[in-house]
Coordinates of C-alpha atoms and ligand atoms in Angstrom, one line a residue:
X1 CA 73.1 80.7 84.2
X2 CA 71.9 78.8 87.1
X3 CA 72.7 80.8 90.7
X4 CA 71.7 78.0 92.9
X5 CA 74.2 75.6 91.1
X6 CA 77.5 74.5 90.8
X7 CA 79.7 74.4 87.4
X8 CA 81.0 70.9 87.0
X9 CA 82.1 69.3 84.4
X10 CA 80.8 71.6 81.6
X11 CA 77.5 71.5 83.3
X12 CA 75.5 73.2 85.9
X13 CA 74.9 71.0 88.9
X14 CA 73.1 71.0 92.2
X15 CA 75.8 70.9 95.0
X16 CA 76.0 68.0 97.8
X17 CA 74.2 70.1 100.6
X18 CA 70.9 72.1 100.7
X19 CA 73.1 74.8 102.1
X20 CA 73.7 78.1 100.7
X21 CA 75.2 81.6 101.5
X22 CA 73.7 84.9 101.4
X23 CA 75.3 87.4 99.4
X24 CA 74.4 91.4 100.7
X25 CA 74.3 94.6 98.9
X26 CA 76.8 96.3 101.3
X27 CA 75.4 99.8 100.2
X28 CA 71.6 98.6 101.6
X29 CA 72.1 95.8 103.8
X30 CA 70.2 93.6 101.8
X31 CA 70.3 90.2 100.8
X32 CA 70.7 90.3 97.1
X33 CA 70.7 86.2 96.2
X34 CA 71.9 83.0 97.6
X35 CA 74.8 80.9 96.5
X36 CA 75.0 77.3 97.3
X37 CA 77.6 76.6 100.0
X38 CA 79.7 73.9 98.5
X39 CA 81.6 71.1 100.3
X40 CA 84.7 69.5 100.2
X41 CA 82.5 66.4 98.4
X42 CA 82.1 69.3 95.6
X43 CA 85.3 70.4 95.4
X44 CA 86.2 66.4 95.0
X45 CA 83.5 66.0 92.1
X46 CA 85.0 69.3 90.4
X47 CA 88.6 68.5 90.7
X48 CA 88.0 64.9 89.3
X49 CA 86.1 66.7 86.3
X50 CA 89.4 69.2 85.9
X51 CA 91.8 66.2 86.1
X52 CA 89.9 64.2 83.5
X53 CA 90.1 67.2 81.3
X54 CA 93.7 68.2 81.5
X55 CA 95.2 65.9 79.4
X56 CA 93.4 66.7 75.8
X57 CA 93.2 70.6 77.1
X58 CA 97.3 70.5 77.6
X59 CA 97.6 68.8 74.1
X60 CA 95.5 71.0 72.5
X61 CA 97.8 73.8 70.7
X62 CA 97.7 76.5 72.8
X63 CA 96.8 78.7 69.6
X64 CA 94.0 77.0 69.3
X65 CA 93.6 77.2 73.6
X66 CA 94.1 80.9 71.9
X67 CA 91.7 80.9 69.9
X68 CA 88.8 79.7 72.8
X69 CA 90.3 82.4 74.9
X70 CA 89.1 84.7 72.0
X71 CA 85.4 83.0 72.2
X72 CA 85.1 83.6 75.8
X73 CA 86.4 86.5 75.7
X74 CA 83.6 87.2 72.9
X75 CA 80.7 86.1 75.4
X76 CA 81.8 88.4 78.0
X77 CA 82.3 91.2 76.5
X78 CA 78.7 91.0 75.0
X79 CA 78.3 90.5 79.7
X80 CA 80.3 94.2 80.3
X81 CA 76.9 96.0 81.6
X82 CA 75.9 93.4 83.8
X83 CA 79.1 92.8 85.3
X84 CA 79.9 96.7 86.0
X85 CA 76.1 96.1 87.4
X86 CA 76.7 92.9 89.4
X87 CA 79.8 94.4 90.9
X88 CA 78.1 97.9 92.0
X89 CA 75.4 95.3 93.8
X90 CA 77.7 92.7 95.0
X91 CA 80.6 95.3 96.5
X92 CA 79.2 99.0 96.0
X93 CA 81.9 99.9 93.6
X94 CA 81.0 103.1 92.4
X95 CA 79.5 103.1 88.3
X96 CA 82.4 104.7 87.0
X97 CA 84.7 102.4 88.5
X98 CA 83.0 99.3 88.3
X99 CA 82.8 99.9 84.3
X100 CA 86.3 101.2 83.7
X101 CA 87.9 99.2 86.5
X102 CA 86.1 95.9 87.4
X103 CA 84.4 95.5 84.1
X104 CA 87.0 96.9 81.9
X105 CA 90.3 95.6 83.2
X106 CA 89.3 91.6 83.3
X107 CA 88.3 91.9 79.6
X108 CA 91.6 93.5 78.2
X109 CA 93.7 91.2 80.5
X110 CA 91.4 88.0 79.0
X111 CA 91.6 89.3 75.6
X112 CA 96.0 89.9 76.1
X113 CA 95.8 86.4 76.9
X114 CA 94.1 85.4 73.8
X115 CA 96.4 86.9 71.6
X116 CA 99.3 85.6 73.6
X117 CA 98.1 82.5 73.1
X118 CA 97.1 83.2 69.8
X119 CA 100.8 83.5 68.9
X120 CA 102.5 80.9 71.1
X121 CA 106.8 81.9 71.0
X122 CA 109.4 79.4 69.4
X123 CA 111.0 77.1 72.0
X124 CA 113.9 77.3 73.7
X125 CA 117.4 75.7 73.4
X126 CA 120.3 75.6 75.3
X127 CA 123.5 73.7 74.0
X128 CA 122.0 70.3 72.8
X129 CA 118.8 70.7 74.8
X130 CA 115.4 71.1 73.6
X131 CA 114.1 73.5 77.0
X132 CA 110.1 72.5 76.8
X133 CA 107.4 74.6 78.3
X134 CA 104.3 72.0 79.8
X135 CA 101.1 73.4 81.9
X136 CA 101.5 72.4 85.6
X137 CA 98.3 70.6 85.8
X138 CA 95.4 71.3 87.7
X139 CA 94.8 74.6 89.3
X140 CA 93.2 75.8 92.1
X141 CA 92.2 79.6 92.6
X142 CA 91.0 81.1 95.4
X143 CA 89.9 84.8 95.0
X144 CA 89.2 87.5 97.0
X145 CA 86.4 90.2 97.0
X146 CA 87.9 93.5 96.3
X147 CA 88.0 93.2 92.1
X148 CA 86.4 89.9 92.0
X149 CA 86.0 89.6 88.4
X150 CA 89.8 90.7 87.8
X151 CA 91.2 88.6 90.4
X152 CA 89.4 85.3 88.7
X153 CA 90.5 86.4 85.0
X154 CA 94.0 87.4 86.2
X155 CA 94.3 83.5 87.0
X156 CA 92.3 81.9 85.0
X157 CA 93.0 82.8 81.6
X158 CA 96.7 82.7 82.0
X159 CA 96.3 79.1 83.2
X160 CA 93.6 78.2 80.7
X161 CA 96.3 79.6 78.0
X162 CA 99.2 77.7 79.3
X163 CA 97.7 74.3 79.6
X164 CA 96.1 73.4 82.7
X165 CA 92.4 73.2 83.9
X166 CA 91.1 75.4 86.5
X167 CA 88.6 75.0 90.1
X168 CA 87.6 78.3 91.0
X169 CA 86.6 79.4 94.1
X170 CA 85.6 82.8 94.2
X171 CA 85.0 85.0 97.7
X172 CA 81.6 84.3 99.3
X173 CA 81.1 88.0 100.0
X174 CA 81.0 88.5 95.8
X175 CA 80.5 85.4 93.8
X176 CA 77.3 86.6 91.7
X177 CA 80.2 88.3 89.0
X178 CA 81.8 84.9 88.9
X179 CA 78.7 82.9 87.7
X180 CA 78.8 85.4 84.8
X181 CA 82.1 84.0 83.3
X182 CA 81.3 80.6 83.5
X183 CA 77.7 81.5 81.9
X184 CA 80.3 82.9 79.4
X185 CA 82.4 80.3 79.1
X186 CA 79.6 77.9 78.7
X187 CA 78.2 79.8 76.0
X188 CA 82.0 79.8 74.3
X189 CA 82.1 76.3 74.4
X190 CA 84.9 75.7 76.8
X191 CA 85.3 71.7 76.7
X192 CA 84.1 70.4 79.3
X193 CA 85.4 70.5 83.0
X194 CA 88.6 72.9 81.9
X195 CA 86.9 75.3 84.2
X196 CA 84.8 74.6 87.3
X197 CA 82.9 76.4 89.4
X198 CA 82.6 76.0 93.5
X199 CA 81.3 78.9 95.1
X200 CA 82.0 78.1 99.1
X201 CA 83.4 79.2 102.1
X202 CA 87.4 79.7 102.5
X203 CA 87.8 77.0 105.7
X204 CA 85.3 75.2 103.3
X205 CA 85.9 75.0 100.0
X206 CA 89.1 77.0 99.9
X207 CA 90.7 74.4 102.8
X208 CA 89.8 72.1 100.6
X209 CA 91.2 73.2 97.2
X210 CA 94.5 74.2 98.9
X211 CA 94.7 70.4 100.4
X212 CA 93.7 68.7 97.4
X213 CA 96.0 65.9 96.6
X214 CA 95.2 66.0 93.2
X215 CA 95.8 70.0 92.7
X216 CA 98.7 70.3 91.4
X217 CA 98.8 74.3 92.0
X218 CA 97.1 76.6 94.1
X219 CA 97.1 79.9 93.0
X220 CA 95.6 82.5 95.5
X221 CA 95.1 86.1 96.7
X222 CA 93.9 87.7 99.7
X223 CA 95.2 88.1 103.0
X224 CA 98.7 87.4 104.1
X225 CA 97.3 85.1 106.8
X226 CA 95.1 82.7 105.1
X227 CA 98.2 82.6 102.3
X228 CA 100.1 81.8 104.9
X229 CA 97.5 78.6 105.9
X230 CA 97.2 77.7 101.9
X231 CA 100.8 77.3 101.8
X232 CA 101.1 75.1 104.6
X233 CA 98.7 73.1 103.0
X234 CA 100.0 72.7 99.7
X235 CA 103.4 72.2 101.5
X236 CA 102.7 68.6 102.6
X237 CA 102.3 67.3 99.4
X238 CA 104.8 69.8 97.7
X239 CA 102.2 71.2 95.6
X240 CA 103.0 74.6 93.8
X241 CA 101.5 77.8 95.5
X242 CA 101.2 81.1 94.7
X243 CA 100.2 84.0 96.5
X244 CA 99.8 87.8 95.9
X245 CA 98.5 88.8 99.3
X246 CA 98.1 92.2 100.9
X247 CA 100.7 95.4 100.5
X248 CA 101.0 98.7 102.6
X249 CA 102.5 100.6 99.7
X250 CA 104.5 104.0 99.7
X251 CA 104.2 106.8 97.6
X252 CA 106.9 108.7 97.6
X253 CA 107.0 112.5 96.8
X254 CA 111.0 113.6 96.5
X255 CA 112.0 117.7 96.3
X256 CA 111.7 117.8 92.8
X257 CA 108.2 116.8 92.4
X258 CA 105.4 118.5 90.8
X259 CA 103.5 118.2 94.6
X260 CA 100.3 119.0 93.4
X261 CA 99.9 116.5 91.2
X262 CA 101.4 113.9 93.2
X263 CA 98.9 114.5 95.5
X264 CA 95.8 114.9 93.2
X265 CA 97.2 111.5 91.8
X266 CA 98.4 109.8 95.3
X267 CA 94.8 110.2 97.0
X268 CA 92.9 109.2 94.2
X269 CA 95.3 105.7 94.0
X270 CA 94.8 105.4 98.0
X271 CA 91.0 105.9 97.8
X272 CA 90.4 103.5 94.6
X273 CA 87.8 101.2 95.1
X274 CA 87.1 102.5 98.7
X275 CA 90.8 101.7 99.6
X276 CA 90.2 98.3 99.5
X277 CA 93.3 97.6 97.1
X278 CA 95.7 95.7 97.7
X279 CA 97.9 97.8 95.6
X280 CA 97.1 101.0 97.1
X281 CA 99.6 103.8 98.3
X282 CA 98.8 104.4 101.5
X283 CA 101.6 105.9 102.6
X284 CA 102.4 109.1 101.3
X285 CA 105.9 109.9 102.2
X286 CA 106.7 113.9 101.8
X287 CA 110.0 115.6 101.4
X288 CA 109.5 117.8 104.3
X289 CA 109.8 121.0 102.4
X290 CA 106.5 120.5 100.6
X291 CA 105.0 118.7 103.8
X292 CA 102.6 121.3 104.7
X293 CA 101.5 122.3 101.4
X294 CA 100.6 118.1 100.6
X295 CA 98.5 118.0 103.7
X296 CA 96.7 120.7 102.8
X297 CA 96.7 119.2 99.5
X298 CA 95.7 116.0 100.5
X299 CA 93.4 117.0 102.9
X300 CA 90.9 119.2 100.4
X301 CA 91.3 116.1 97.3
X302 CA 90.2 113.5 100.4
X303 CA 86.6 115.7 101.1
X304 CA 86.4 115.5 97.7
X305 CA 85.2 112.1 97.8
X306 CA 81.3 112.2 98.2
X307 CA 79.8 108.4 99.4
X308 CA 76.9 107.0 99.0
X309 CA 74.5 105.0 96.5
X310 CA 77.4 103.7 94.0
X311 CA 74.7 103.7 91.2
X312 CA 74.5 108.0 91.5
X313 CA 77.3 108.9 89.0
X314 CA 78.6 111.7 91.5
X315 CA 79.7 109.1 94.2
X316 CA 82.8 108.8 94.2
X317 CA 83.2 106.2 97.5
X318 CA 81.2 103.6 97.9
X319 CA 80.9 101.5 100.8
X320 CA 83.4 99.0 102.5
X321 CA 82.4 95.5 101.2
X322 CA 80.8 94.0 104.7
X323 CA 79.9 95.2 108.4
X324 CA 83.2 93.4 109.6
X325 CA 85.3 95.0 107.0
X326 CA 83.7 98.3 108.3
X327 CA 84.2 97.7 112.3
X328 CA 87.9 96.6 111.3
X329 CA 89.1 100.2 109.5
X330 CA 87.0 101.9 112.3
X331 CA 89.2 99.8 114.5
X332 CA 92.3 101.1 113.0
X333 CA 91.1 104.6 112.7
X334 CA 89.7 105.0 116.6
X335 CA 93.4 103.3 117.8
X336 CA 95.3 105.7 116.0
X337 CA 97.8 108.3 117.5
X338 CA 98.8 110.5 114.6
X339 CA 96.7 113.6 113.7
X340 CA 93.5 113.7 112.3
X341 CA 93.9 116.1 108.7
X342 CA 90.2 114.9 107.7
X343 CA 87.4 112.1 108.4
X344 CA 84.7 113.7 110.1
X345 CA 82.3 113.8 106.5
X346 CA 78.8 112.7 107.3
X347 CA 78.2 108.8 105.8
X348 CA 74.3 107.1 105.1
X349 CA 73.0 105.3 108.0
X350 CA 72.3 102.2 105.6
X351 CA 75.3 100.5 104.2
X352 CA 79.0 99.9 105.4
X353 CA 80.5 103.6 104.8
X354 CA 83.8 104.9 106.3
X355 CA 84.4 108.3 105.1
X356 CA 88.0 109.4 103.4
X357 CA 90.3 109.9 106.0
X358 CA 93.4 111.2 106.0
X359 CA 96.2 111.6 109.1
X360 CA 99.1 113.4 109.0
X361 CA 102.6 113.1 111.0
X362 CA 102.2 109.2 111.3
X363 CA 105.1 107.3 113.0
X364 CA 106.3 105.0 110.2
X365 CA 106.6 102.0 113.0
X366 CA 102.9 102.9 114.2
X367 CA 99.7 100.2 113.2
X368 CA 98.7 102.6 110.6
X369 CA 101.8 103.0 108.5
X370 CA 102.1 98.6 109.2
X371 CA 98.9 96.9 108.8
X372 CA 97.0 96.9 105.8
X373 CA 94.0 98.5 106.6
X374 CA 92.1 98.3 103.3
X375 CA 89.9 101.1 103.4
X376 CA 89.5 105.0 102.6
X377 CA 92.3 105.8 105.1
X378 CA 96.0 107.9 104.1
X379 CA 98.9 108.2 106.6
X380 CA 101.0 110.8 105.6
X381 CA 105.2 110.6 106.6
X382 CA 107.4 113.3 106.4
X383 CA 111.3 112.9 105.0
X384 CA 114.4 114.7 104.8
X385 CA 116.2 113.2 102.2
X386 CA 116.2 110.4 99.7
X387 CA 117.9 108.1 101.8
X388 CA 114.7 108.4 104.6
X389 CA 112.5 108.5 102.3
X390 CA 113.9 104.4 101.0
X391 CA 114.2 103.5 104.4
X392 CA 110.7 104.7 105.5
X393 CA 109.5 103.0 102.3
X394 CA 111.2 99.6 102.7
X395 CA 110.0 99.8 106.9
X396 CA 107.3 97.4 106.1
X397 CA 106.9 93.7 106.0
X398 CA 105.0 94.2 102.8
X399 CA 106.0 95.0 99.4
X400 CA 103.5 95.4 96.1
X401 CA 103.7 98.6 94.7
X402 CA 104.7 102.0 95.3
X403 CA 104.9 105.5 93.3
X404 CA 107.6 107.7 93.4
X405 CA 107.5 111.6 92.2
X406 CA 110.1 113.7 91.0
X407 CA 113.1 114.4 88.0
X408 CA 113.2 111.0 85.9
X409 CA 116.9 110.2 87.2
X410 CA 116.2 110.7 90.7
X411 CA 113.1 109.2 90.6
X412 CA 114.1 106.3 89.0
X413 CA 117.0 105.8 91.3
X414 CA 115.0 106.1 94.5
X415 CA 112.4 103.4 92.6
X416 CA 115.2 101.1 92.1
X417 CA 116.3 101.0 95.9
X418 CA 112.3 100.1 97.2
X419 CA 112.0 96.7 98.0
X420 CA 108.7 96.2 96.1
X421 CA 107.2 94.5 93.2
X422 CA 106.2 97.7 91.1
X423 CA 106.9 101.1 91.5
X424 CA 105.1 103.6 89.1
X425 CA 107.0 106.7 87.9
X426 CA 105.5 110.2 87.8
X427 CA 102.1 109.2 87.8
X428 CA 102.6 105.9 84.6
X429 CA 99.8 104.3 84.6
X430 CA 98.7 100.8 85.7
X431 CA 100.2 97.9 82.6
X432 CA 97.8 94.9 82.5
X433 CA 100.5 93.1 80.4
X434 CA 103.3 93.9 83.0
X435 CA 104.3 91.2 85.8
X436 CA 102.2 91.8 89.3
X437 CA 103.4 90.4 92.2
X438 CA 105.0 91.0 95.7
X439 CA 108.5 91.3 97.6
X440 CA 108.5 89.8 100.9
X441 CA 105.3 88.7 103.0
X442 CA 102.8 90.6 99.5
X443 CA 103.6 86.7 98.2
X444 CA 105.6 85.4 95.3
X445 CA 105.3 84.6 92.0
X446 CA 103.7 87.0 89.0
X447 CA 100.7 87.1 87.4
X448 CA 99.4 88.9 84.1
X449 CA 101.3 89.3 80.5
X450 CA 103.7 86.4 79.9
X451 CA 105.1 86.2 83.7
X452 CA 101.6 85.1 84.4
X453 CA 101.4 82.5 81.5
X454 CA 104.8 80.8 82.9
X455 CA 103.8 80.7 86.3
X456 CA 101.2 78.0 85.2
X457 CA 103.9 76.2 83.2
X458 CA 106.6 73.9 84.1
X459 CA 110.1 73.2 82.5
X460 CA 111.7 70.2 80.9
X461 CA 115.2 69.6 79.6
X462 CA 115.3 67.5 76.7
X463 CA 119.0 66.4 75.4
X464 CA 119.4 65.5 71.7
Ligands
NDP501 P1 90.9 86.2 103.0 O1 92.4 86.1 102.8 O2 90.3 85.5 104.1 O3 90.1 85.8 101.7 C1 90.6 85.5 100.4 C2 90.1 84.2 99.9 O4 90.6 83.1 100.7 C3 88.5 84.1 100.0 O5 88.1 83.4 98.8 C4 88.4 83.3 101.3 O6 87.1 82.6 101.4 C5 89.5 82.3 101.1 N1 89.9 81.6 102.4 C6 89.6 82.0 103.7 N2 90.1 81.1 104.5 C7 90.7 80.1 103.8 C8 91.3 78.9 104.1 N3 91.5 78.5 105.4 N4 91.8 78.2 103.1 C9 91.7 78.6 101.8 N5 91.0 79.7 101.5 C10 90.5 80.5 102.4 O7 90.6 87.8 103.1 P2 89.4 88.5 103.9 O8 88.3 88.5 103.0 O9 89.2 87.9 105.2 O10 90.0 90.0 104.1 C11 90.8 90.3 105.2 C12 91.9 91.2 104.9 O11 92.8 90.6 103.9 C13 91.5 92.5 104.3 O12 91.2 93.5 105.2 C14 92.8 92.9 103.6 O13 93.7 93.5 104.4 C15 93.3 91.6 103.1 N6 93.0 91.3 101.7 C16 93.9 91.5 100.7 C17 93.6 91.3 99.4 C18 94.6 91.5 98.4 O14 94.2 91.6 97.2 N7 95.8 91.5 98.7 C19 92.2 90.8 99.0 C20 91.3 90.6 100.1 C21 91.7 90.8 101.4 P3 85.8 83.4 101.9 O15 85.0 83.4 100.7 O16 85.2 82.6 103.0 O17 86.2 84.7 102.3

């Protein structure tokens, strides 16, 4: 693995300019490692190296694409420690989570992919037409920090499975993880220049990827905004996009609901990963018979949540991933006009802390129950009925994910009505084979399980 390089092409190269960016250790402030700052002259070099590969990767069977899929998956696996490790360093994840989560996760959702591929499903016909399944070409991801291992995988296997080569640009706040799967897939043999590597800048690299004319996709995730600039780009040459951006998800606690634990259960969802998910209920809407009690509830789980050094097993909340992530949820929390349940915990002067924060009797048109604030900070809405408690839920631009508590017919019912691309039941847990993917301005299009295979695929109609 070579840090101060690019992946081109099946090999590590030295990018165009002598420029690189420092990547922090948002727990200590401290410069951890430097990644060369790559250019749109890189992005060029890497995209020519992914379009000269596409054809033999697309006819290759994809059980034998499978079967590579299985040798990466191989190499990092044998990676897990360091990754859990890199991702501590690179975004203070707490140890627990960055093993179980942002180690964990991208290796089951690489390995589902394997054995998808592994078994690739008899075609389709329709009447006297053969319907054929093709990889869309070449790919572009752009990836964001928050599970910056999971986010790559999430795209890059299911593209790699279906066909198409890849250029990856991963977030310039967390690259270090990224460089680990293309050690990996170097080591698993990947032929050359099916996956590249350009570590860069989004206006940079990213600009450039989404503008590419040779890009046949862009697959990205992050913020609703630079989606919104990404699909613009990719509009002028009609170029495939697609986006899972940011959500301000609802968790919805009806009469019937074992309160406690949707609480316990609802706090520890909004406080994953310092609340810097994009799936993350941060709403919790309360039948107003059991308001009180959740607050309370909510309140004691929330000071809980010790920070500091993510490496000391009893944190449970590291810190944000950069100073401006930190001033921006200060921002929200010092603007808002709801009351204050708890947030006062003492945080280490070093590092970019916020503590758990949780406000009560939010106004569900207010900044905090709009914007996606992603950080450690809970709004809590009361309701009156099931019909509020859909209408609160769907009063947001956004629409990922969303829980909802209570008997398995109600809850159900109200979980059909939320405008929203999953909605877990009772507490279900998280299904890496599962589509993912948002209703209105959270994007469009799915990734993971076989959604995520076809969205790298395109459709032909051939009559016999
Ligand atoms: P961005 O959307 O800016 O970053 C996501 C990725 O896009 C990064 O790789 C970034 O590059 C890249 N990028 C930035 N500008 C461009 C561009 N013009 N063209 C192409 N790619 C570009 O998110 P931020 O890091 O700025 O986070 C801001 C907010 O976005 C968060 O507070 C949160 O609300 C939301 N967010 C949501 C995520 C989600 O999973 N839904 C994930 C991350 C953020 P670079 O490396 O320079 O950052």
């Amino acid at each position: 693995m070579n840090r101060d390089s690019l992946y081109i092409g099946g090999r590590w190269v030295p990018a165009s300019s002598g420029e690189t960016i420092a990547v922090e250790n948002p727990a200590t402030e401290e410069t951890l490692a430097h990644v060369p700052a790559g250019s749109a002259e890189d992005v060029d070099r890497a995209v020519a190296a992914a379009r000269a590969a596409f054809d033999d990767w697309a006819a290759t069977p994809m059980a034998e694409r499978g079967a590579v899929l299985g040798k990466l998956h191989e190499a990092l696996s044998a990676r897990a420690g360091e990754i859990a490790r890199t991702v501590g360093l690179e975004l203070g994840a707490p140890l627990k989570v960055a093993k179980a989560v942002q180690a964990g996760l991208p290796l089951t959702v690489l390995r589902g992919y394997a054995d998808l591929a592994a078994q690739p499903v008899e075609e389709e016909t329709a009447g006297h037409s053969l319907i054929v399944r093709e990889p869309v070409g070449v790919v572009g991801a752009i990836t964001p920090w928050n599970y910056p291992l999971h986010q790559v995988v999430a795209k890059v296997a299911a593209a790699l499975a279906a066909g198409c080569t890849v250029v990856l640009k991963p977030s310039e706040l967390t690259p270090l993880v990224a460089y680990l799967l293309l050690d990996a897939a170097d080591e698993a043999g990947l032929p050359a220049g099916v996956l590249n590597l350009v570590p860069g800048t989004g206006p940079v690299v990213g600009a450039a990827i989404a503008a590419h004319p040779d890009v046949d996709m862009v697959s990205f995730t992050g913020s609703t905004a630079t989606g919104r600039a990404v699909s613009h780009a990719a509009a002028d040459r009609i170029a495939r996009v697609a986006l899972e951006l940011g959500g301000k998800s609802a968790n919805v606690i009806l009469e019937d609901a074992d309160v406690t634990k949707a609480v316990k259960v609802g706090v520890g969802n909004a406080f994953l990963n310092s609340g810097q998910t994009c799936t993350a209920w941060t709403r919790m809407l309360v039948h107003r018979s059991h308001y009180d009690a959740a607050v309370e509830l909510a309140a004691s789980a929330a000071e809980a949540y010790r920070t500091g050094d993510p490496f000391d097993e009893s944190t449970r909340l590291g810190p944000l991933v950069s100073a401006a992530q930190r001033d921006r949820v200060r921002g929200f929390i010092d603007r808002a006009d709801a009351r204050l349940v708890t947030g006062n915990a003492p945080v280490p002067d070093k590092g970019y802390f916020v503590p758990a924060t949780v406000f009560a009797d939010v106004d569900p048109d207010s900044e905090l129950a709009q914007e996606e604030i992603f950080g450690p900070v809970l709004s809590i809405i009361p309701f009156d009925d099931d019909d509020h408690a859909v209408r609160i839920a769907n009063n947001s631009r956004y629409g990922l994910a969303g829980g909802v508590w209570g008997s398995p017919e109600r809850a159900l019912a109200v979980a059909r009505r939320m405008r929203t691309g999953a909605v877990d039941l009772n507490g279900a847990p998280f299904n890496p084979v599962a589509p993912f993917g948002g209703y209105k301005q959270s994007g469009f299009g799915r990734e993971l399980g076989v959604h995520g295979l076809t969205e790298f695929q395109q459709t032909k109609a051939i009559q016999r």
